[in-house]
Amino acid sequence: IKLASNENPLGPGTKALQAIEHCYKNINYYPDGSAFKLSKRLAQKFDVDPACLTFGNGSNDVLELIARAFLTSQHSAVYSEYAFAVYPIVVQAIGARANIAPAFAKNHETMPLGHDPDALIDAIDDSTRVVFIANPNNPTGTWLEPATVVAMLDRIPPDVITVLDLAYLEYMDESLKPDVSGLLAQYPNLIITCTFSKVYALAGLRIGYGLSNPAVADLLNRVRQPFNTNAIAQAAALAALDDDTHLQRSIRLNQGGKIWLQREFDKLGLAYLPTMGNFISINMKRDAAPVYEALLRKGVIVRPVANYLMPDYLRVTIGTTEQNERLIDALTGVMA
């Protein structure tokens, strides 16, 4: 079983699969370069103008577009320690400098290893043009309260692009979800990135998007390849947005699995980070690589995160009931 990449274990919903079956017969034609129908539907969902949309081959592609549009070798970008690995990749690819903000300490009482808002703000200097904020963050699962996000946006200079990465937005508690349209209306320097890879279970089709001020979206679309999202991905994403049954089933499965796994980790005496994603990072309190290898030999694939400078942790995707039970059985055996 694969519990390593934060995929939706239920797979795509019926509507998305039907859209794929209908669409593949016409793949001799190029896709709609502007994703007109999907733009219109997402604009309706978030109560924004369709001109606010930029599409990418996954939200990773949008992150790269941002770096290409706003960074040079003379500029810097800010992101938190333990933040999503794509941020340093796109910054380094451009030749820009990274100003890495220290995260909260491991023993922080409410959000260990989470983003420290004051540290992020302090890392901004005269050369900074982009600030990346993952909420919730991968691989830690930690998050920022909506009021904290607003307070940060108020403190970031208006000539600095702020990227609020909401890849796991749908899994967050309702009270923690940011007001997307309200934030975009208030902060012209804000870009919000989202994806269909997680709760919508379209990771293999690679489609994500950014929401921003139309002037910012125009800049991103100028550096975007004209057919960077394929026709099947667009059709499946459009259908997935109208499949609330599958969406809610996915959210319920994740919430129930999270509660169950956390209880089982408690029984095993394993500490873990608080999470608002579809994954949990477990503190093995020792080098986690041998545990990862032992689980692999039992057919359970999880994610070691030593490359995030978290060598004691394993990140596990919340799976189906059966997958979660197999994970705990395997982990119990490994720790015995």
PDB file of N, CA and C in Angstrom, residues 14-105:
ATOM      1  N   THR A  14     -17.120   9.503  -9.581  1.00  0.00           N
ATOM      2  CA  THR A  14     -17.797   8.982 -10.772  1.00  0.00           C
ATOM      3  C   THR A  14     -17.906  10.039 -11.868  1.00  0.00           C
ATOM      4  N   LYS A  15     -18.221  11.258 -11.508  1.00  0.00           N
ATOM      5  CA  LYS A  15     -18.396  12.310 -12.516  1.00  0.00           C
ATOM      6  C   LYS A  15     -17.093  12.600 -13.246  1.00  0.00           C
ATOM      7  N   ALA A  16     -15.992  12.621 -12.518  1.00  0.00           N
ATOM      8  CA  ALA A  16     -14.691  12.859 -13.145  1.00  0.00           C
ATOM      9  C   ALA A  16     -14.333  11.722 -14.098  1.00  0.00           C
ATOM     10  N   LEU A  17     -14.596  10.494 -13.686  1.00  0.00           N
ATOM     11  CA  LEU A  17     -14.292   9.346 -14.534  1.00  0.00           C
ATOM     12  C   LEU A  17     -15.144   9.348 -15.806  1.00  0.00           C
ATOM     13  N   GLN A  18     -16.399   9.728 -15.664  1.00  0.00           N
ATOM     14  CA  GLN A  18     -17.271   9.816 -16.838  1.00  0.00           C
ATOM     15  C   GLN A  18     -16.783  10.901 -17.798  1.00  0.00           C
ATOM     16  N   ALA A  19     -16.324  12.014 -17.250  1.00  0.00           N
ATOM     17  CA  ALA A  19     -15.804  13.095 -18.089  1.00  0.00           C
ATOM     18  C   ALA A  19     -14.550  12.654 -18.832  1.00  0.00           C
ATOM     19  N   ILE A  20     -13.704  11.888 -18.164  1.00  0.00           N
ATOM     20  CA  ILE A  20     -12.487  11.373 -18.802  1.00  0.00           C
ATOM     21  C   ILE A  20     -12.849  10.447 -19.961  1.00  0.00           C
ATOM     22  N   GLU A  21     -13.816   9.567 -19.725  1.00  0.00           N
ATOM     23  CA  GLU A  21     -14.223   8.619 -20.769  1.00  0.00           C
ATOM     24  C   GLU A  21     -14.797   9.346 -21.986  1.00  0.00           C
ATOM     25  N   HIS A  22     -15.533  10.406 -21.747  1.00  0.00           N
ATOM     26  CA  HIS A  22     -16.122  11.163 -22.853  1.00  0.00           C
ATOM     27  C   HIS A  22     -15.048  11.951 -23.604  1.00  0.00           C
ATOM     28  N   CYS A  23     -14.073  12.471 -22.874  1.00  0.00           N
ATOM     29  CA  CYS A  23     -13.108  13.412 -23.452  1.00  0.00           C
ATOM     30  C   CYS A  23     -12.013  12.730 -24.261  1.00  0.00           C
ATOM     31  N   TYR A  24     -11.619  11.526 -23.878  1.00  0.00           N
ATOM     32  CA  TYR A  24     -10.434  10.943 -24.502  1.00  0.00           C
ATOM     33  C   TYR A  24     -10.612  10.674 -25.990  1.00  0.00           C
ATOM     34  N   LYS A  25     -11.847  10.607 -26.439  1.00  0.00           N
ATOM     35  CA  LYS A  25     -12.103  10.355 -27.858  1.00  0.00           C
ATOM     36  C   LYS A  25     -11.728  11.551 -28.731  1.00  0.00           C
ATOM     37  N   ASN A  26     -11.526  12.713 -28.112  1.00  0.00           N
ATOM     38  CA  ASN A  26     -11.220  13.921 -28.876  1.00  0.00           C
ATOM     39  C   ASN A  26      -9.804  14.434 -28.627  1.00  0.00           C
ATOM     40  N   ILE A  27      -8.884  13.543 -28.220  1.00  0.00           N
ATOM     41  CA  ILE A  27      -7.549  14.020 -27.879  1.00  0.00           C
ATOM     42  C   ILE A  27      -6.686  14.296 -29.104  1.00  0.00           C
ATOM     43  N   ASN A  28      -7.243  14.142 -30.286  1.00  0.00           N
ATOM     44  CA  ASN A  28      -6.515  14.591 -31.475  1.00  0.00           C
ATOM     45  C   ASN A  28      -6.512  16.110 -31.588  1.00  0.00           C
ATOM     46  N   TYR A  29      -7.367  16.782 -30.799  1.00  0.00           N
ATOM     47  CA  TYR A  29      -7.420  18.241 -30.794  1.00  0.00           C
ATOM     48  C   TYR A  29      -6.619  18.797 -29.617  1.00  0.00           C
ATOM     49  N   TYR A  30      -6.011  19.981 -29.825  1.00  0.00           N
ATOM     50  CA  TYR A  30      -5.322  20.647 -28.728  1.00  0.00           C
ATOM     51  C   TYR A  30      -6.328  21.055 -27.650  1.00  0.00           C
ATOM     52  N   PRO A  31      -5.877  21.115 -26.398  1.00  0.00           N
ATOM     53  CA  PRO A  31      -6.784  21.576 -25.328  1.00  0.00           C
ATOM     54  C   PRO A  31      -7.044  23.074 -25.445  1.00  0.00           C
ATOM     55  N   ASP A  32      -8.039  23.538 -24.722  1.00  0.00           N
ATOM     56  CA  ASP A  32      -8.326  24.971 -24.638  1.00  0.00           C
ATOM     57  C   ASP A  32      -7.209  25.635 -23.837  1.00  0.00           C
ATOM     58  N   GLY A  33      -6.392  26.430 -24.500  1.00  0.00           N
ATOM     59  CA  GLY A  33      -5.243  27.034 -23.841  1.00  0.00           C
ATOM     60  C   GLY A  33      -5.604  27.948 -22.690  1.00  0.00           C
ATOM     61  N   SER A  34      -6.806  28.509 -22.712  1.00  0.00           N
ATOM     62  CA  SER A  34      -7.231  29.405 -21.639  1.00  0.00           C
ATOM     63  C   SER A  34      -8.104  28.704 -20.601  1.00  0.00           C
ATOM     64  N   ALA A  35      -8.412  27.411 -20.828  1.00  0.00           N
ATOM     65  CA  ALA A  35      -9.282  26.653 -19.913  1.00  0.00           C
ATOM     66  C   ALA A  35     -10.544  27.453 -19.591  1.00  0.00           C
ATOM     67  N   PHE A  36     -11.224  27.901 -20.636  1.00  0.00           N
ATOM     68  CA  PHE A  36     -12.346  28.839 -20.481  1.00  0.00           C
ATOM     69  C   PHE A  36     -13.430  28.305 -19.547  1.00  0.00           C
ATOM     70  N   LYS A  37     -13.894  27.085 -19.776  1.00  0.00           N
ATOM     71  CA  LYS A  37     -14.986  26.543 -18.960  1.00  0.00           C
ATOM     72  C   LYS A  37     -14.560  26.371 -17.503  1.00  0.00           C
ATOM     73  N   LEU A  38     -13.350  25.884 -17.304  1.00  0.00           N
ATOM     74  CA  LEU A  38     -12.868  25.673 -15.937  1.00  0.00           C
ATOM     75  C   LEU A  38     -12.653  27.008 -15.238  1.00  0.00           C
ATOM     76  N   SER A  39     -12.153  27.998 -15.978  1.00  0.00           N
ATOM     77  CA  SER A  39     -11.994  29.343 -15.401  1.00  0.00           C
ATOM     78  C   SER A  39     -13.327  29.895 -14.925  1.00  0.00           C
ATOM     79  N   LYS A  40     -14.329  29.739 -15.760  1.00  0.00           N
ATOM     80  CA  LYS A  40     -15.652  30.259 -15.421  1.00  0.00           C
ATOM     81  C   LYS A  40     -16.218  29.569 -14.180  1.00  0.00           C
ATOM     82  N   ARG A  41     -16.037  28.254 -14.109  1.00  0.00           N
ATOM     83  CA  ARG A  41     -16.582  27.497 -12.981  1.00  0.00           C
ATOM     84  C   ARG A  41     -15.849  27.827 -11.678  1.00  0.00           C
ATOM     85  N   LEU A  42     -14.529  27.951 -11.720  1.00  0.00           N
ATOM     86  CA  LEU A  42     -13.769  28.289 -10.519  1.00  0.00           C
ATOM     87  C   LEU A  42     -14.031  29.728 -10.082  1.00  0.00           C
ATOM     88  N   ALA A  43     -14.209  30.618 -11.065  1.00  0.00           N
ATOM     89  CA  ALA A  43     -14.547  32.004 -10.725  1.00  0.00           C
ATOM     90  C   ALA A  43     -15.872  32.059  -9.979  1.00  0.00           C
ATOM     91  N   GLN A  44     -16.797  31.219 -10.398  1.00  0.00           N
ATOM     92  CA  GLN A  44     -18.092  31.131  -9.712  1.00  0.00           C
ATOM     93  C   GLN A  44     -17.921  30.568  -8.306  1.00  0.00           C
ATOM     94  N   LYS A  45     -17.103  29.540  -8.173  1.00  0.00           N
ATOM     95  CA  LYS A  45     -16.883  28.890  -6.878  1.00  0.00           C
ATOM     96  C   LYS A  45     -16.283  29.865  -5.858  1.00  0.00           C
ATOM     97  N   PHE A  46     -15.317  30.674  -6.295  1.00  0.00           N
ATOM     98  CA  PHE A  46     -14.610  31.558  -5.376  1.00  0.00           C
ATOM     99  C   PHE A  46     -15.111  32.995  -5.426  1.00  0.00           C
ATOM    100  N   ASP A  47     -16.117  33.267  -6.253  1.00  0.00           N
ATOM    101  CA  ASP A  47     -16.686  34.609  -6.373  1.00  0.00           C
ATOM    102  C   ASP A  47     -15.622  35.626  -6.781  1.00  0.00           C
ATOM    103  N   VAL A  48     -14.916  35.306  -7.872  1.00  0.00           N
ATOM    104  CA  VAL A  48     -13.909  36.207  -8.430  1.00  0.00           C
ATOM    105  C   VAL A  48     -14.121  36.317  -9.933  1.00  0.00           C
ATOM    106  N   ASP A  49     -13.406  37.219 -10.554  1.00  0.00           N
ATOM    107  CA  ASP A  49     -13.444  37.376 -12.008  1.00  0.00           C
ATOM    108  C   ASP A  49     -12.629  36.251 -12.652  1.00  0.00           C
ATOM    109  N   PRO A  50     -13.089  35.670 -13.777  1.00  0.00           N
ATOM    110  CA  PRO A  50     -12.289  34.639 -14.452  1.00  0.00           C
ATOM    111  C   PRO A  50     -10.885  35.109 -14.813  1.00  0.00           C
ATOM    112  N   ALA A  51     -10.700  36.411 -14.948  1.00  0.00           N
ATOM    113  CA  ALA A  51      -9.377  36.948 -15.266  1.00  0.00           C
ATOM    114  C   ALA A  51      -8.386  36.763 -14.119  1.00  0.00           C
ATOM    115  N   CYS A  52      -8.872  36.317 -12.970  1.00  0.00           N
ATOM    116  CA  CYS A  52      -7.999  36.083 -11.813  1.00  0.00           C
ATOM    117  C   CYS A  52      -7.288  34.726 -11.888  1.00  0.00           C
ATOM    118  N   LEU A  53      -7.648  33.890 -12.847  1.00  0.00           N
ATOM    119  CA  LEU A  53      -7.177  32.507 -12.878  1.00  0.00           C
ATOM    120  C   LEU A  53      -5.931  32.323 -13.731  1.00  0.00           C
ATOM    121  N   THR A  54      -5.033  31.480 -13.228  1.00  0.00           N
ATOM    122  CA  THR A  54      -3.887  30.983 -13.985  1.00  0.00           C
ATOM    123  C   THR A  54      -3.805  29.488 -13.747  1.00  0.00           C
ATOM    124  N   PHE A  55      -3.713  28.707 -14.814  1.00  0.00           N
ATOM    125  CA  PHE A  55      -3.688  27.251 -14.665  1.00  0.00           C
ATOM    126  C   PHE A  55      -2.282  26.700 -14.873  1.00  0.00           C
ATOM    127  N   GLY A  56      -2.039  25.564 -14.206  1.00  0.00           N
ATOM    128  CA  GLY A  56      -0.729  24.950 -14.313  1.00  0.00           C
ATOM    129  C   GLY A  56      -0.806  23.441 -14.352  1.00  0.00           C
ATOM    130  N   ASN A  57       0.292  22.840 -14.757  1.00  0.00           N
ATOM    131  CA  ASN A  57       0.440  21.389 -14.777  1.00  0.00           C
ATOM    132  C   ASN A  57       0.690  20.930 -13.333  1.00  0.00           C
ATOM    133  N   GLY A  58      -0.391  20.995 -12.543  1.00  0.00           N
ATOM    134  CA  GLY A  58      -0.289  20.887 -11.096  1.00  0.00           C
ATOM    135  C   GLY A  58       0.015  22.265 -10.527  1.00  0.00           C
ATOM    136  N   SER A  59      -0.267  22.467  -9.245  1.00  0.00           N
ATOM    137  CA  SER A  59       0.041  23.774  -8.655  1.00  0.00           C
ATOM    138  C   SER A  59       1.547  24.018  -8.594  1.00  0.00           C
ATOM    139  N   ASN A  60       2.349  22.942  -8.658  1.00  0.00           N
ATOM    140  CA  ASN A  60       3.803  23.114  -8.749  1.00  0.00           C
ATOM    141  C   ASN A  60       4.183  23.986  -9.931  1.00  0.00           C
ATOM    142  N   ASP A  61       3.502  23.786 -11.046  1.00  0.00           N
ATOM    143  CA  ASP A  61       3.763  24.562 -12.254  1.00  0.00           C
ATOM    144  C   ASP A  61       3.464  26.041 -12.013  1.00  0.00           C
ATOM    145  N   VAL A  62       2.394  26.327 -11.290  1.00  0.00           N
ATOM    146  CA  VAL A  62       2.048  27.714 -10.980  1.00  0.00           C
ATOM    147  C   VAL A  62       3.134  28.332 -10.097  1.00  0.00           C
ATOM    148  N   LEU A  63       3.651  27.574  -9.140  1.00  0.00           N
ATOM    149  CA  LEU A  63       4.735  28.068  -8.293  1.00  0.00           C
ATOM    150  C   LEU A  63       5.963  28.418  -9.127  1.00  0.00           C
ATOM    151  N   GLU A  64       6.246  27.609 -10.136  1.00  0.00           N
ATOM    152  CA  GLU A  64       7.382  27.902 -11.006  1.00  0.00           C
ATOM    153  C   GLU A  64       7.120  29.148 -11.847  1.00  0.00           C
ATOM    154  N   LEU A  65       5.885  29.301 -12.321  1.00  0.00           N
ATOM    155  CA  LEU A  65       5.533  30.503 -13.076  1.00  0.00           C
ATOM    156  C   LEU A  65       5.747  31.759 -12.235  1.00  0.00           C
ATOM    157  N   ILE A  66       5.396  31.678 -10.967  1.00  0.00           N
ATOM    158  CA  ILE A  66       5.566  32.815 -10.062  1.00  0.00           C
ATOM    159  C   ILE A  66       7.046  33.181  -9.947  1.00  0.00           C
ATOM    160  N   ALA A  67       7.879  32.162  -9.758  1.00  0.00           N
ATOM    161  CA  ALA A  67       9.313  32.420  -9.650  1.00  0.00           C
ATOM    162  C   ALA A  67       9.855  33.038 -10.937  1.00  0.00           C
ATOM    163  N   ARG A  68       9.424  32.532 -12.081  1.00  0.00           N
ATOM    164  CA  ARG A  68       9.906  33.040 -13.362  1.00  0.00           C
ATOM    165  C   ARG A  68       9.433  34.463 -13.615  1.00  0.00           C
ATOM    166  N   ALA A  69       8.240  34.781 -13.156  1.00  0.00           N
ATOM    167  CA  ALA A  69       7.677  36.104 -13.423  1.00  0.00           C
ATOM    168  C   ALA A  69       8.239  37.179 -12.492  1.00  0.00           C
ATOM    169  N   PHE A  70       8.602  36.822 -11.267  1.00  0.00           N
ATOM    170  CA  PHE A  70       8.892  37.859 -10.272  1.00  0.00           C
ATOM    171  C   PHE A  70      10.296  37.808  -9.669  1.00  0.00           C
ATOM    172  N   LEU A  71      11.068  36.761  -9.937  1.00  0.00           N
ATOM    173  CA  LEU A  71      12.389  36.654  -9.338  1.00  0.00           C
ATOM    174  C   LEU A  71      13.488  36.704 -10.394  1.00  0.00           C
ATOM    175  N   THR A  72      14.627  37.246  -9.998  1.00  0.00           N
ATOM    176  CA  THR A  72      15.844  37.187 -10.796  1.00  0.00           C
ATOM    177  C   THR A  72      16.994  36.873  -9.845  1.00  0.00           C
ATOM    178  N   SER A  73      18.183  36.803 -10.401  1.00  0.00           N
ATOM    179  CA  SER A  73      19.355  36.541  -9.560  1.00  0.00           C
ATOM    180  C   SER A  73      19.651  37.697  -8.599  1.00  0.00           C
ATOM    181  N   GLN A  74      19.008  38.828  -8.805  1.00  0.00           N
ATOM    182  CA  GLN A  74      19.208  39.986  -7.931  1.00  0.00           C
ATOM    183  C   GLN A  74      18.199  40.033  -6.783  1.00  0.00           C
ATOM    184  N   HIS A  75      17.286  39.068  -6.757  1.00  0.00           N
ATOM    185  CA  HIS A  75      16.195  39.108  -5.789  1.00  0.00           C
ATOM    186  C   HIS A  75      16.253  37.936  -4.821  1.00  0.00           C
ATOM    187  N   SER A  76      15.434  38.025  -3.782  1.00  0.00           N
ATOM    188  CA  SER A  76      15.322  36.935  -2.812  1.00  0.00           C
ATOM    189  C   SER A  76      13.863  36.556  -2.615  1.00  0.00           C
ATOM    190  N   ALA A  77      13.663  35.335  -2.139  1.00  0.00           N
ATOM    191  CA  ALA A  77      12.341  34.845  -1.759  1.00  0.00           C
ATOM    192  C   ALA A  77      12.404  34.358  -0.324  1.00  0.00           C
ATOM    193  N   VAL A  78      11.291  34.467   0.369  1.00  0.00           N
ATOM    194  CA  VAL A  78      11.204  34.056   1.767  1.00  0.00           C
ATOM    195  C   VAL A  78      10.274  32.859   1.890  1.00  0.00           C
ATOM    196  N   TYR A  79      10.707  31.873   2.651  1.00  0.00           N
ATOM    197  CA  TYR A  79       9.827  30.761   3.024  1.00  0.00           C
ATOM    198  C   TYR A  79      10.313  30.190   4.349  1.00  0.00           C
ATOM    199  N   SER A  80       9.463  29.410   4.978  1.00  0.00           N
ATOM    200  CA  SER A  80       9.755  28.911   6.314  1.00  0.00           C
ATOM    201  C   SER A  80      10.603  27.648   6.271  1.00  0.00           C
ATOM    202  N   GLU A  81      11.371  27.478   7.316  1.00  0.00           N
ATOM    203  CA  GLU A  81      12.054  26.210   7.551  1.00  0.00           C
ATOM    204  C   GLU A  81      11.014  25.085   7.554  1.00  0.00           C
ATOM    205  N   TYR A  82      11.362  23.952   6.966  1.00  0.00           N
ATOM    206  CA  TYR A  82      10.477  22.781   6.844  1.00  0.00           C
ATOM    207  C   TYR A  82       9.314  23.015   5.878  1.00  0.00           C
ATOM    208  N   ALA A  83       9.403  24.048   5.043  1.00  0.00           N
ATOM    209  CA  ALA A  83       8.317  24.326   4.097  1.00  0.00           C
ATOM    210  C   ALA A  83       8.405  23.390   2.892  1.00  0.00           C
ATOM    211  N   PHE A  84       7.370  23.416   2.077  1.00  0.00           N
ATOM    212  CA  PHE A  84       7.225  22.564   0.900  1.00  0.00           C
ATOM    213  C   PHE A  84       8.477  22.636   0.018  1.00  0.00           C
ATOM    214  N   ALA A  85       8.968  21.482  -0.414  1.00  0.00           N
ATOM    215  CA  ALA A  85      10.259  21.386  -1.106  1.00  0.00           C
ATOM    216  C   ALA A  85      10.300  22.101  -2.448  1.00  0.00           C
ATOM    217  N   VAL A  86       9.149  22.362  -3.055  1.00  0.00           N
ATOM    218  CA  VAL A  86       9.148  23.019  -4.359  1.00  0.00           C
ATOM    219  C   VAL A  86       9.608  24.476  -4.255  1.00  0.00           C
ATOM    220  N   TYR A  87       9.395  25.121  -3.129  1.00  0.00           N
ATOM    221  CA  TYR A  87       9.810  26.522  -2.996  1.00  0.00           C
ATOM    222  C   TYR A  87      11.312  26.689  -3.228  1.00  0.00           C
ATOM    223  N   PRO A  88      12.168  25.956  -2.504  1.00  0.00           N
ATOM    224  CA  PRO A  88      13.601  26.109  -2.792  1.00  0.00           C
ATOM    225  C   PRO A  88      13.979  25.693  -4.204  1.00  0.00           C
ATOM    226  N   ILE A  89      13.274  24.719  -4.770  1.00  0.00           N
ATOM    227  CA  ILE A  89      13.602  24.274  -6.123  1.00  0.00           C
ATOM    228  C   ILE A  89      13.385  25.396  -7.132  1.00  0.00           C
ATOM    229  N   VAL A  90      12.217  26.045  -7.086  1.00  0.00           N
ATOM    230  CA  VAL A  90      11.926  27.076  -8.088  1.00  0.00           C
ATOM    231  C   VAL A  90      12.767  28.328  -7.847  1.00  0.00           C
ATOM    232  N   VAL A  91      13.083  28.620  -6.587  1.00  0.00           N
ATOM    233  CA  VAL A  91      13.910  29.786  -6.282  1.00  0.00           C
ATOM    234  C   VAL A  91      15.335  29.560  -6.786  1.00  0.00           C
ATOM    235  N   GLN A  92      15.888  28.389  -6.505  1.00  0.00           N
ATOM    236  CA  GLN A  92      17.243  28.083  -6.939  1.00  0.00           C
ATOM    237  C   GLN A  92      17.341  27.996  -8.459  1.00  0.00           C
ATOM    238  N   ALA A  93      16.299  27.494  -9.113  1.00  0.00           N
ATOM    239  CA  ALA A  93      16.319  27.363 -10.572  1.00  0.00           C
ATOM    240  C   ALA A  93      16.435  28.719 -11.255  1.00  0.00           C
ATOM    241  N   ILE A  94      15.868  29.738 -10.628  1.00  0.00           N
ATOM    242  CA  ILE A  94      15.941  31.090 -11.177  1.00  0.00           C
ATOM    243  C   ILE A  94      17.280  31.751 -10.839  1.00  0.00           C
ATOM    244  N   GLY A  95      17.961  31.231  -9.840  1.00  0.00           N
ATOM    245  CA  GLY A  95      19.205  31.842  -9.376  1.00  0.00           C
ATOM    246  C   GLY A  95      18.993  32.884  -8.306  1.00  0.00           C
ATOM    247  N   ALA A  96      17.780  32.951  -7.760  1.00  0.00           N
ATOM    248  CA  ALA A  96      17.489  33.900  -6.691  1.00  0.00           C
ATOM    249  C   ALA A  96      17.997  33.366  -5.354  1.00  0.00           C
ATOM    250  N   ARG A  97      18.017  34.217  -4.357  1.00  0.00           N
ATOM    251  CA  ARG A  97      18.483  33.849  -3.022  1.00  0.00           C
ATOM    252  C   ARG A  97      17.296  33.484  -2.143  1.00  0.00           C
ATOM    253  N   ALA A  98      17.487  32.514  -1.281  1.00  0.00           N
ATOM    254  CA  ALA A  98      16.442  32.109  -0.339  1.00  0.00           C
ATOM    255  C   ALA A  98      16.728  32.685   1.040  1.00  0.00           C
ATOM    256  N   ASN A  99      15.750  33.380   1.606  1.00  0.00           N
ATOM    257  CA  ASN A  99      15.812  33.823   3.003  1.00  0.00           C
ATOM    258  C   ASN A  99      14.902  32.885   3.800  1.00  0.00           C
ATOM    259  N   ILE A 100      15.500  31.947   4.501  1.00  0.00           N
ATOM    260  CA  ILE A 100      14.732  30.907   5.183  1.00  0.00           C
ATOM    261  C   ILE A 100      14.430  31.342   6.609  1.00  0.00           C
ATOM    262  N   ALA A 101      13.148  31.421   6.952  1.00  0.00           N
ATOM    263  CA  ALA A 101      12.720  31.865   8.276  1.00  0.00           C
ATOM    264  C   ALA A 101      12.669  30.673   9.231  1.00  0.00           C
ATOM    265  N   PRO A 102      13.243  30.797  10.413  1.00  0.00           N
ATOM    266  CA  PRO A 102      13.163  29.698  11.385  1.00  0.00           C
ATOM    267  C   PRO A 102      11.705  29.386  11.730  1.00  0.00           C
ATOM    268  N   ALA A 103      11.401  28.103  11.814  1.00  0.00           N
ATOM    269  CA  ALA A 103      10.069  27.670  12.238  1.00  0.00           C
ATOM    270  C   ALA A 103      10.001  27.643  13.761  1.00  0.00           C
ATOM    271  N   PHE A 104       8.810  27.428  14.274  1.00  0.00           N
ATOM    272  CA  PHE A 104       8.677  27.252  15.717  1.00  0.00           C
ATOM    273  C   PHE A 104       9.508  26.053  16.178  1.00  0.00           C
ATOM    274  N   ALA A 105       9.960  26.081  17.393  1.00  0.00           N
ATOM    275  CA  ALA A 105      10.764  25.004  17.942  1.00  0.00           C
ATOM    276  C   ALA A 105       9.955  23.711  18.053  1.00  0.00           C
TER     277      ALA A 105
END
